[in-house]
Short mmCIF file of C-alpha atoms and ligand atoms in Angstrom, two decimals:
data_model
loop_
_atom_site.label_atom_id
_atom_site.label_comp_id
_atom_site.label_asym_id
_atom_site.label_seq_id
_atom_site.Cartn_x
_atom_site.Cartn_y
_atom_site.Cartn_z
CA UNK A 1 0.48 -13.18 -8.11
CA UNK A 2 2.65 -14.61 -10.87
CA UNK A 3 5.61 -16.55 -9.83
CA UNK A 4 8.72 -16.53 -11.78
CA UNK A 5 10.72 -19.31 -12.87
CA UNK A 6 14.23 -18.96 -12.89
CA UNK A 7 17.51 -20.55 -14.52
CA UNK A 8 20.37 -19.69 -13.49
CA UNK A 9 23.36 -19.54 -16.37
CA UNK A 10 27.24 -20.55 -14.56
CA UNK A 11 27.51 -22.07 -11.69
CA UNK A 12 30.71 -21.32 -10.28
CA UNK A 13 32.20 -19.17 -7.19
CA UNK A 14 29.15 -16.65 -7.09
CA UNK A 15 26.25 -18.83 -8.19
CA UNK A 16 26.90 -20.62 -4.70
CA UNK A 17 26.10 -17.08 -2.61
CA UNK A 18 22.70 -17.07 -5.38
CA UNK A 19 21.85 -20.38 -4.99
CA UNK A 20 21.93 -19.62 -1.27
CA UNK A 21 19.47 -16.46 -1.87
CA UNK A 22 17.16 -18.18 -3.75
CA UNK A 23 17.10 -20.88 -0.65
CA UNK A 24 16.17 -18.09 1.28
CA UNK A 25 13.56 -16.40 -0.81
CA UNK A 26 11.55 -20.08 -0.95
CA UNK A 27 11.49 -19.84 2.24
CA UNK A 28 10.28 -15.81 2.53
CA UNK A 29 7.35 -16.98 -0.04
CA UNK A 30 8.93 -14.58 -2.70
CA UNK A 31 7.11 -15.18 -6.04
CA UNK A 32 10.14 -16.90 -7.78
CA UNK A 33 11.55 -20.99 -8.50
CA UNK A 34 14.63 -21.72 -9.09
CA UNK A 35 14.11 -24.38 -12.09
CA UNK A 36 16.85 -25.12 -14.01
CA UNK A 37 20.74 -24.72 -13.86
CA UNK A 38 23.28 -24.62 -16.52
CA UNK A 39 26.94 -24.93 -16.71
CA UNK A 40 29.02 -26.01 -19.43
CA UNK A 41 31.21 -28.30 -16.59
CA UNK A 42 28.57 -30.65 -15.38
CA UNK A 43 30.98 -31.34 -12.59
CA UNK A 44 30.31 -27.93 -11.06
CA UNK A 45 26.78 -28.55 -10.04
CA UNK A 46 28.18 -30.39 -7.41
CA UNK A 47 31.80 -29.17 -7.02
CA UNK A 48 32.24 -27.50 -3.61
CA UNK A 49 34.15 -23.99 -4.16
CA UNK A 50 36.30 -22.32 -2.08
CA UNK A 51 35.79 -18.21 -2.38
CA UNK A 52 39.13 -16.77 -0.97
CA UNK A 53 38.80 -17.83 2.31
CA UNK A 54 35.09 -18.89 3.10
CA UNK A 55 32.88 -21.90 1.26
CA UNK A 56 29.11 -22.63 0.60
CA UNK A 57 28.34 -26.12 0.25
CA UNK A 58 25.65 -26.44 -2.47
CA UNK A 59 23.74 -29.74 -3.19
CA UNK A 60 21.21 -29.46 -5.87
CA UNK A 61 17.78 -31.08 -5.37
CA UNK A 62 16.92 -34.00 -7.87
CA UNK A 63 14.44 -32.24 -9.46
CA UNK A 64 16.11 -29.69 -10.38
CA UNK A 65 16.62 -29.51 -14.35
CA UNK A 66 20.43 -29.17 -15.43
CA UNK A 67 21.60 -28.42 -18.95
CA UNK A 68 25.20 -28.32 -20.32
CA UNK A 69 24.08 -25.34 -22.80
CA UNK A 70 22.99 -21.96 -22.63
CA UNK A 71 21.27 -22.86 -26.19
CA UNK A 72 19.40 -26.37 -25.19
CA UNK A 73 18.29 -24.70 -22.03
CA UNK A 74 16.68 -21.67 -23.89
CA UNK A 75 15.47 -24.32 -26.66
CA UNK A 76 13.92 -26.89 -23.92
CA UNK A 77 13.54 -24.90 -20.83
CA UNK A 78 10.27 -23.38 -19.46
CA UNK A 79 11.59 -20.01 -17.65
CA UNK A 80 10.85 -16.25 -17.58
CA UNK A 81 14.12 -14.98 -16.06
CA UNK A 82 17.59 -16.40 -16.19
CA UNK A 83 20.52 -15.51 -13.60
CA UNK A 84 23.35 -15.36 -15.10
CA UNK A 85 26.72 -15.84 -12.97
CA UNK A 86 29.30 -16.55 -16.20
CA UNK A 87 32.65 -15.67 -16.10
CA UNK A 88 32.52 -11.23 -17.33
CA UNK A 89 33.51 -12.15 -20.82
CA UNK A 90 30.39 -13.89 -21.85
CA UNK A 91 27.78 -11.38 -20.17
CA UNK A 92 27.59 -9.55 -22.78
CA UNK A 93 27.34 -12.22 -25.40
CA UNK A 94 25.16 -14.44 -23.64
CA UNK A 95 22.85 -11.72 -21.93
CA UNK A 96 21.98 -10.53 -25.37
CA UNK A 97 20.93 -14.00 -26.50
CA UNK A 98 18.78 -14.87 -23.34
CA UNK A 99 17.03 -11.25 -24.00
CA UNK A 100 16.54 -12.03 -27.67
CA UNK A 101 14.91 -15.14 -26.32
CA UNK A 102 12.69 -12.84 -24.45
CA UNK A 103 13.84 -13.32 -20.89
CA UNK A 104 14.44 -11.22 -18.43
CA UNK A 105 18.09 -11.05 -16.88
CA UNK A 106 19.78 -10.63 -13.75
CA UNK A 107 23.14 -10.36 -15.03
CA UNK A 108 26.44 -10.21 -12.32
CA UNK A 109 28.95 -7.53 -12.01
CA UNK A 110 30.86 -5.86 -13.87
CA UNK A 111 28.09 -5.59 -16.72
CA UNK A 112 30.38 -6.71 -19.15
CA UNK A 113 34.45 -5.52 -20.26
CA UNK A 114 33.69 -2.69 -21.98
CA UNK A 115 30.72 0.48 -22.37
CA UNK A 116 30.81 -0.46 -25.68
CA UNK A 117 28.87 -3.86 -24.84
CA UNK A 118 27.30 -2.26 -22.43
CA UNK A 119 25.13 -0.60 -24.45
CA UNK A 120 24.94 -3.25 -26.78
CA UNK A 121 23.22 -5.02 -23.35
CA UNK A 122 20.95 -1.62 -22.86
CA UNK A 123 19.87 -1.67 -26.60
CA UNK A 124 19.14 -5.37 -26.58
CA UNK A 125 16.85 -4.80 -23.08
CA UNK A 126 14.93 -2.18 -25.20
CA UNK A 127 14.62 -3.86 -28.01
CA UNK A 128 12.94 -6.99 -26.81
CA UNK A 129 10.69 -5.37 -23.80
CA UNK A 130 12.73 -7.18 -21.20
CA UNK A 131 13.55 -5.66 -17.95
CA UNK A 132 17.74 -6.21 -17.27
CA UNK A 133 19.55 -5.83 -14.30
CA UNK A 134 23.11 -6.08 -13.06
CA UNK A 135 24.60 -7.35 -10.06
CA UNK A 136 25.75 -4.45 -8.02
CA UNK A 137 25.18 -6.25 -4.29
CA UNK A 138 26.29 -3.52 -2.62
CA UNK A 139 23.49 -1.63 -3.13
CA UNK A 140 21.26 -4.20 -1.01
CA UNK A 141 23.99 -4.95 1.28
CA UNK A 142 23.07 -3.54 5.39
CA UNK A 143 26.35 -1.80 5.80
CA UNK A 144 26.38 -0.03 2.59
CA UNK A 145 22.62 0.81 2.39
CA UNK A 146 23.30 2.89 6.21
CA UNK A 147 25.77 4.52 4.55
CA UNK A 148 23.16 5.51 2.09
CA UNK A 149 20.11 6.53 4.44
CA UNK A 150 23.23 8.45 6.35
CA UNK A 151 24.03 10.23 3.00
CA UNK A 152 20.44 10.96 1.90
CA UNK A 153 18.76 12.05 5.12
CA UNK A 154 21.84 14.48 6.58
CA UNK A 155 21.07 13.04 9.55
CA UNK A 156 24.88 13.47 10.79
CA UNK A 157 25.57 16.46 8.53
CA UNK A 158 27.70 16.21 5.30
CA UNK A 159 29.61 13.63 4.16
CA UNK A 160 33.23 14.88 4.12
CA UNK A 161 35.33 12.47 3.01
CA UNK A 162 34.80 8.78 2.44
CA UNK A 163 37.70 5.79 1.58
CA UNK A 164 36.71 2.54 0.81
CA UNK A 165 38.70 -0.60 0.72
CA UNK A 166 38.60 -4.08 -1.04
CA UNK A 167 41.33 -6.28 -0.71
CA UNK A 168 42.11 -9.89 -1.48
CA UNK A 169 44.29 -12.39 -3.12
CA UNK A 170 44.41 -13.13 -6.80
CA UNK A 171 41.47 -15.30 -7.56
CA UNK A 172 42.34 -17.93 -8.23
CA UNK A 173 38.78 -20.59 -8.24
CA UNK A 174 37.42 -19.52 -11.61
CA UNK A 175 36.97 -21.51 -15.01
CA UNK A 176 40.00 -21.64 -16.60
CA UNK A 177 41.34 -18.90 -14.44
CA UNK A 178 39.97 -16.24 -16.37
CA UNK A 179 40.31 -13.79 -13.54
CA UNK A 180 44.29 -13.89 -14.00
CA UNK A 181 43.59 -13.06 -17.59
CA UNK A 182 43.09 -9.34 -18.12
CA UNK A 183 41.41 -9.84 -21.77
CA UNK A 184 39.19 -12.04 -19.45
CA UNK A 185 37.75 -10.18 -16.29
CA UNK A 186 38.90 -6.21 -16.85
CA UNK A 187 41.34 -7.11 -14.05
CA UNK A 188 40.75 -6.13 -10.08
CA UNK A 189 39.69 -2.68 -11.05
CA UNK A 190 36.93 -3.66 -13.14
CA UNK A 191 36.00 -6.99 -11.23
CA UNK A 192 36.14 -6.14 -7.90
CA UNK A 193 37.53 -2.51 -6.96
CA UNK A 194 34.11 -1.93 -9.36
CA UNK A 195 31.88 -2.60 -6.47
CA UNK A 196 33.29 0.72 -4.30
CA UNK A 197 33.31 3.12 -7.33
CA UNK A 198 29.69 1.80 -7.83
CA UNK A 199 29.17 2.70 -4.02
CA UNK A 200 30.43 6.24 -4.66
CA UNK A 201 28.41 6.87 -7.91
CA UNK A 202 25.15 5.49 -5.61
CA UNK A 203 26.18 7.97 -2.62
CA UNK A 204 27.19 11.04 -4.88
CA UNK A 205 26.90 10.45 -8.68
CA UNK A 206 29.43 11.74 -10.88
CA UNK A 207 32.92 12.68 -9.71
CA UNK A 208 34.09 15.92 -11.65
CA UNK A 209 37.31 14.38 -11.34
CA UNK A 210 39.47 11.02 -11.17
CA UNK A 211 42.86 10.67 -10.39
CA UNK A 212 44.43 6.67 -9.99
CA UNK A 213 47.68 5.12 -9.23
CA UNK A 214 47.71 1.62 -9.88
CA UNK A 215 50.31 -1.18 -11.03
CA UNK A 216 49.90 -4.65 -13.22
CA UNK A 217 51.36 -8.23 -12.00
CA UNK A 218 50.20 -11.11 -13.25
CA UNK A 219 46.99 -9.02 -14.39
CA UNK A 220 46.75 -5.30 -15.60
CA UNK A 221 45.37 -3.01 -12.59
CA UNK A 222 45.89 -5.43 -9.93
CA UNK A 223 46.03 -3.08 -7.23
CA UNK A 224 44.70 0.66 -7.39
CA UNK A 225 44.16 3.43 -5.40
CA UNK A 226 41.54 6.29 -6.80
CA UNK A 227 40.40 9.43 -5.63
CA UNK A 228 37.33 10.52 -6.43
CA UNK A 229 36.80 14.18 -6.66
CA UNK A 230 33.43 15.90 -6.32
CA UNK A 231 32.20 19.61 -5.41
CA UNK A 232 32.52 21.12 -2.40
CA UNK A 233 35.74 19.48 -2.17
CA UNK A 234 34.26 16.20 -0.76
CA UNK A 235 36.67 13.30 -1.92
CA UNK A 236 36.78 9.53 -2.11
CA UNK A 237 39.55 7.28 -1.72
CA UNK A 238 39.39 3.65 -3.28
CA UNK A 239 41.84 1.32 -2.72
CA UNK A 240 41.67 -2.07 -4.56
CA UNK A 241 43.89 -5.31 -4.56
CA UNK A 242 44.39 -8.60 -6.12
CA UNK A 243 47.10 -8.70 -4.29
CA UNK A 244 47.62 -9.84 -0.89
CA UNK A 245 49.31 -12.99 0.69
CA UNK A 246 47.06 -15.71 0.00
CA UNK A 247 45.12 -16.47 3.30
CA UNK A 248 45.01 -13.26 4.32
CA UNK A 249 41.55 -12.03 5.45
CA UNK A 250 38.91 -10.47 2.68
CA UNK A 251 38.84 -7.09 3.52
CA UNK A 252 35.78 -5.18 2.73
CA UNK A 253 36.11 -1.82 4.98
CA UNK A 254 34.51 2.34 4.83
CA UNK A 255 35.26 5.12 7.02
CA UNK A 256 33.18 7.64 6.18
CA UNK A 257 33.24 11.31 7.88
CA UNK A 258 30.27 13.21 8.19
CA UNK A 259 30.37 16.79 10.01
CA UNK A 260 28.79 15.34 13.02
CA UNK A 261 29.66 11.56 12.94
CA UNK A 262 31.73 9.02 11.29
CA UNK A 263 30.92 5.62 10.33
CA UNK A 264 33.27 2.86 9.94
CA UNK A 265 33.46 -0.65 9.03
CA UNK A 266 36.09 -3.13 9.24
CA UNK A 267 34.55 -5.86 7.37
CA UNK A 268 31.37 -6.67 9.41
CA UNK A 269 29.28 -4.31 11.54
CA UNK A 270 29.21 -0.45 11.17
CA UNK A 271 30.25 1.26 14.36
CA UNK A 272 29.01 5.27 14.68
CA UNK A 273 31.26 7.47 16.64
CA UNK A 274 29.67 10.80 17.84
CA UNK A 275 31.85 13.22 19.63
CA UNK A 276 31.34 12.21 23.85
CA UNK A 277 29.29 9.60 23.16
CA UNK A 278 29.92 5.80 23.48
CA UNK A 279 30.68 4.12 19.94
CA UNK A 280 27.24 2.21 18.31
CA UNK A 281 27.26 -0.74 16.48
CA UNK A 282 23.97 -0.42 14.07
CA UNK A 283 21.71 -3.25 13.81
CA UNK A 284 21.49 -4.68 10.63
CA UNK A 285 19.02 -2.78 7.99
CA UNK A 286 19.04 -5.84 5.85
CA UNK A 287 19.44 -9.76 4.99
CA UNK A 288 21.81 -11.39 3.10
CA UNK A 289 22.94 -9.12 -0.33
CA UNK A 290 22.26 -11.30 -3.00
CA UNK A 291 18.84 -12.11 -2.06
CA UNK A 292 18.14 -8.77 -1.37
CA UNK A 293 19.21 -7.67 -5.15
CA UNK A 294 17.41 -11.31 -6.76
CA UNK A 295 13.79 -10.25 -4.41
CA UNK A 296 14.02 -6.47 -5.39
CA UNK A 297 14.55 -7.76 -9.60
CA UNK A 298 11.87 -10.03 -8.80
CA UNK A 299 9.69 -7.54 -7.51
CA UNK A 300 10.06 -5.27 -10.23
CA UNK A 301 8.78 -8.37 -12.72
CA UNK A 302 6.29 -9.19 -11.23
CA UNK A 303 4.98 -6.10 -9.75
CA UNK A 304 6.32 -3.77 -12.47
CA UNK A 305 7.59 -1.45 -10.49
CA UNK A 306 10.26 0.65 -11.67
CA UNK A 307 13.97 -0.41 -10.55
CA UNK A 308 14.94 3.25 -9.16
CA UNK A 309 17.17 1.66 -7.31
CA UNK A 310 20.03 -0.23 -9.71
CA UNK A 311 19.33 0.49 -13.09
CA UNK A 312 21.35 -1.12 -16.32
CA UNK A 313 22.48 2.32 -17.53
CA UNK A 314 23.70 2.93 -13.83
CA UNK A 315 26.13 -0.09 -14.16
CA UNK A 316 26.97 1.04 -17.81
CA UNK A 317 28.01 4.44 -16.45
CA UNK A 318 30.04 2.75 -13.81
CA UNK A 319 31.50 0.72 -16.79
CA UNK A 320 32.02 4.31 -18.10
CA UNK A 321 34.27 6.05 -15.09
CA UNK A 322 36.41 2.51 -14.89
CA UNK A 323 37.14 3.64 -18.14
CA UNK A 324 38.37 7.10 -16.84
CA UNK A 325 39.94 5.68 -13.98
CA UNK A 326 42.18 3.82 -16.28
CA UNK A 327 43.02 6.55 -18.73
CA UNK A 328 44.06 8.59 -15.42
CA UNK A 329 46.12 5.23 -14.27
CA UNK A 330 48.07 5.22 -17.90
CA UNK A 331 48.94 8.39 -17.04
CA UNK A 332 50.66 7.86 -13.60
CA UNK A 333 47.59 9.17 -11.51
CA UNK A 334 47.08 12.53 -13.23
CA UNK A 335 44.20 14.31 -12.12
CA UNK A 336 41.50 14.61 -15.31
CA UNK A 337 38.48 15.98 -15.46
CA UNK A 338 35.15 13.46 -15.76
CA UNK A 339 32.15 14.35 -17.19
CA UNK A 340 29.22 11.13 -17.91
CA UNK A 341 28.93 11.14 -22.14
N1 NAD B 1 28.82 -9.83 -6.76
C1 NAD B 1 29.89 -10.37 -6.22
O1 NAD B 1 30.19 -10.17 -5.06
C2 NAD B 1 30.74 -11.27 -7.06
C3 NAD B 1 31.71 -12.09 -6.45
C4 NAD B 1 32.43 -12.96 -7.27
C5 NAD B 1 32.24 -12.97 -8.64
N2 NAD B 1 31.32 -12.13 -9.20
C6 NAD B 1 31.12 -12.08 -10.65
O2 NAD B 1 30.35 -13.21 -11.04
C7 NAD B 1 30.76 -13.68 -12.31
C8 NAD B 1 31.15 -15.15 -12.17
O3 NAD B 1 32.24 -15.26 -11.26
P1 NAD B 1 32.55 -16.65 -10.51
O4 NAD B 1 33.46 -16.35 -9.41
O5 NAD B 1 31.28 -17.36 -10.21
O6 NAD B 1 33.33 -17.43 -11.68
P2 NAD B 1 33.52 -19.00 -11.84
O7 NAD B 1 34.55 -19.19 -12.88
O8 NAD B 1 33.68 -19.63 -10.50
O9 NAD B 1 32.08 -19.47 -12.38
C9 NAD B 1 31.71 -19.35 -13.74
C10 NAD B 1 30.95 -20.61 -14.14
O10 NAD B 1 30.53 -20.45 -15.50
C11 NAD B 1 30.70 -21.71 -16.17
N3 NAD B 1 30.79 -21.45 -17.61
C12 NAD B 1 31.84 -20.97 -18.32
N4 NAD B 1 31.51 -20.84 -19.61
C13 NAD B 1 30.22 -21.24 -19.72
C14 NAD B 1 29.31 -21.31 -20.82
N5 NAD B 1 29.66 -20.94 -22.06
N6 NAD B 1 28.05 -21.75 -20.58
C15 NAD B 1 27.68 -22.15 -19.33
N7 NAD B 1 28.51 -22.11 -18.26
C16 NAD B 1 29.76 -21.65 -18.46
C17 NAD B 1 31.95 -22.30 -15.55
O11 NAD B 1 32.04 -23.71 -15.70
C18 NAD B 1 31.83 -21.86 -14.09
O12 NAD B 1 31.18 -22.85 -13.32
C19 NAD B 1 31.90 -12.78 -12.75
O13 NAD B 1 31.43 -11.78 -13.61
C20 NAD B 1 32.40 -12.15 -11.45
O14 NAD B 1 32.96 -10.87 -11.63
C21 NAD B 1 30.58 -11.31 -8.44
#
């Protein structure tokens, strides 16, 4: 079987969480090398970062090839995939040219600012043959995937309602803290409230309606709450923040009820509640998130299996109903109908 080498492209806050994947995938035997790294601060290949309020210590083996430039790496660099963790207003721009170069590319979230270089990425992916995919973790993360296998096999009846939750201080680690500048990251709802529309899209596809309250600080949509509407009357509430007192915990919480069940986290295990029945906590249905999403892309290389499970035009169309969301937001949460174009 082929094994893939792979560079990765930024190595800031997330590349850290990768870096740690790939560590884990060596040791899994999954067909892929990490080979090279690039980052335009040389310093940050061995910088330890500080992601709200947890760290990874990273130390890069001395083998490892490091480049300065996304351009001398391509030029030099002997690698069939690159992994690229840049700050959201280069993924479109520098995507484009690794594809071009005839790479494939894991790309992270949100696929890039706007649709309109989203499909720029989709037509550049066709063009050249390569297979693209973005970073939507959630979608290989355990508590989010039993949330999924609860949705798709009815096993406790219908989902009812769901809310969602994502919650954390303004970020405030990146490269020349282009997360406090809205031309630079979309703001929370497109960088990080992103991750639970995703998650409702996955569960339930298109909403036939969006209605959003949200207000600007120091960014534009720094905190939101959405609703989600979708037939049947089934409805999702999303509320997102850049906002909280520094040092407060990450929250990352669901509560989703089903007709005969609920499920709920609060930032770590899923608990089930059935009526007169002791509360569950399920065992995890997966490993860590990001290695889960780099062995699945790897997979579908190598194996060319179809990615059925997070395609590009997925994240584009979840680039698409941010876009809604915010129309609905400019006009103080009015409740407008959403159809995918
Ligand atoms: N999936 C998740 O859970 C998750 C979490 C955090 C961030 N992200 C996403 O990951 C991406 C990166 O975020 P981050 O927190 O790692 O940001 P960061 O600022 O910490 O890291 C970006 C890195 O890119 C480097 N860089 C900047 N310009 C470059 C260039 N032209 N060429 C090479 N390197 C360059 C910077 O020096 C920095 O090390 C963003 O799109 C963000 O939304 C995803």
């Amino acid at each position: 079987m082929k094994e893939l080498k792979i560079a990765m492209v930024g190595f800031g806050g997330i590349a850290r969480a990768h870096y740690a994947g790939y560590q884990m995938l060596k040791e899994k035997g999954t067909p892929c090398t990490l080979v090279a790294v690039c980052d335009i601060n040389p310093d940050q290949l061995t910088r330890q970062i500080k992601i709200n309020t947890s760290e990874i210590p990273v130390t890069l083996p001395k083998e490892m090839h490091t480049y300065t430039s996304v351009y001398e790496l391509i030029a030099n660099e002997d690698f069939d995939m690159a992994d690229v963790c840049l700050p959201t207003y280069l993924h479109k721009e520098i995507s484009v040219k690794l594809l071009q170069a005839g790479k494939h590319v894991l790309c992270e979230k949100p696929m890039a600012l706007s649709s309109l270089e989203c499909e720029e990425m989709l037509a550049a992916a066709k063009v050249s043959g390569k297979q693209l995919m973005i970073g939507q973790c959630l979608r290989f993360d355990s508590p989010y995937m039993h949330l999924k296998n609860a949705v798709e096999s009815g096993v406790y009846g219908k989902l009812k309602h769901l809310s969602m939750s994502r919650l954390s201080a303004l970020p405030i680690w990146g490269f020349e803290n282009w997360f406090t500048k809205t031309e630079r990251s979309g703001g929370c709802i497109l960088d990080m409230h992103i991750h639970d529309v995703d998650m409702a899209r996955f569960l339930l596809g298109e909403p036939e309606a969006v209605s959003v309250v949200a207000h600007d600080d120091v960014t534009r949509w720094q905190w939101e709450n959405t609703r989600l509407y979708y037939p049947d009357g089934v409805t999702v509430e999303i509320t997102g923040s850049w906002e909280e007192t520094r040092g407060t915990p990450f929250v990352a919480d669901y509560r989703a009820v089903f007709e005969k069940a609920t499920l709920i986290r609060n930032s770590g295990d899923v608990t089930l509640y059935v009526e007169n029945e002791a509360p569950s906590v399920l065992p995890q249905i997966a490993g860590d998130c990001y290695a889960g999403e780099i062995e699945y892309f790897v997979h579908s290389i190598v194996d060319g299996t179809p990615n059925t499970v997070n395609s590009p035009e997925s994240a584009c169309a979840t680039v698409k109903l941010i876009e809604a969301l915010r129309a609905s937001a400019a006009r103080d949460g009015e409740k407008i109908a959403y159809t995918l174009k």
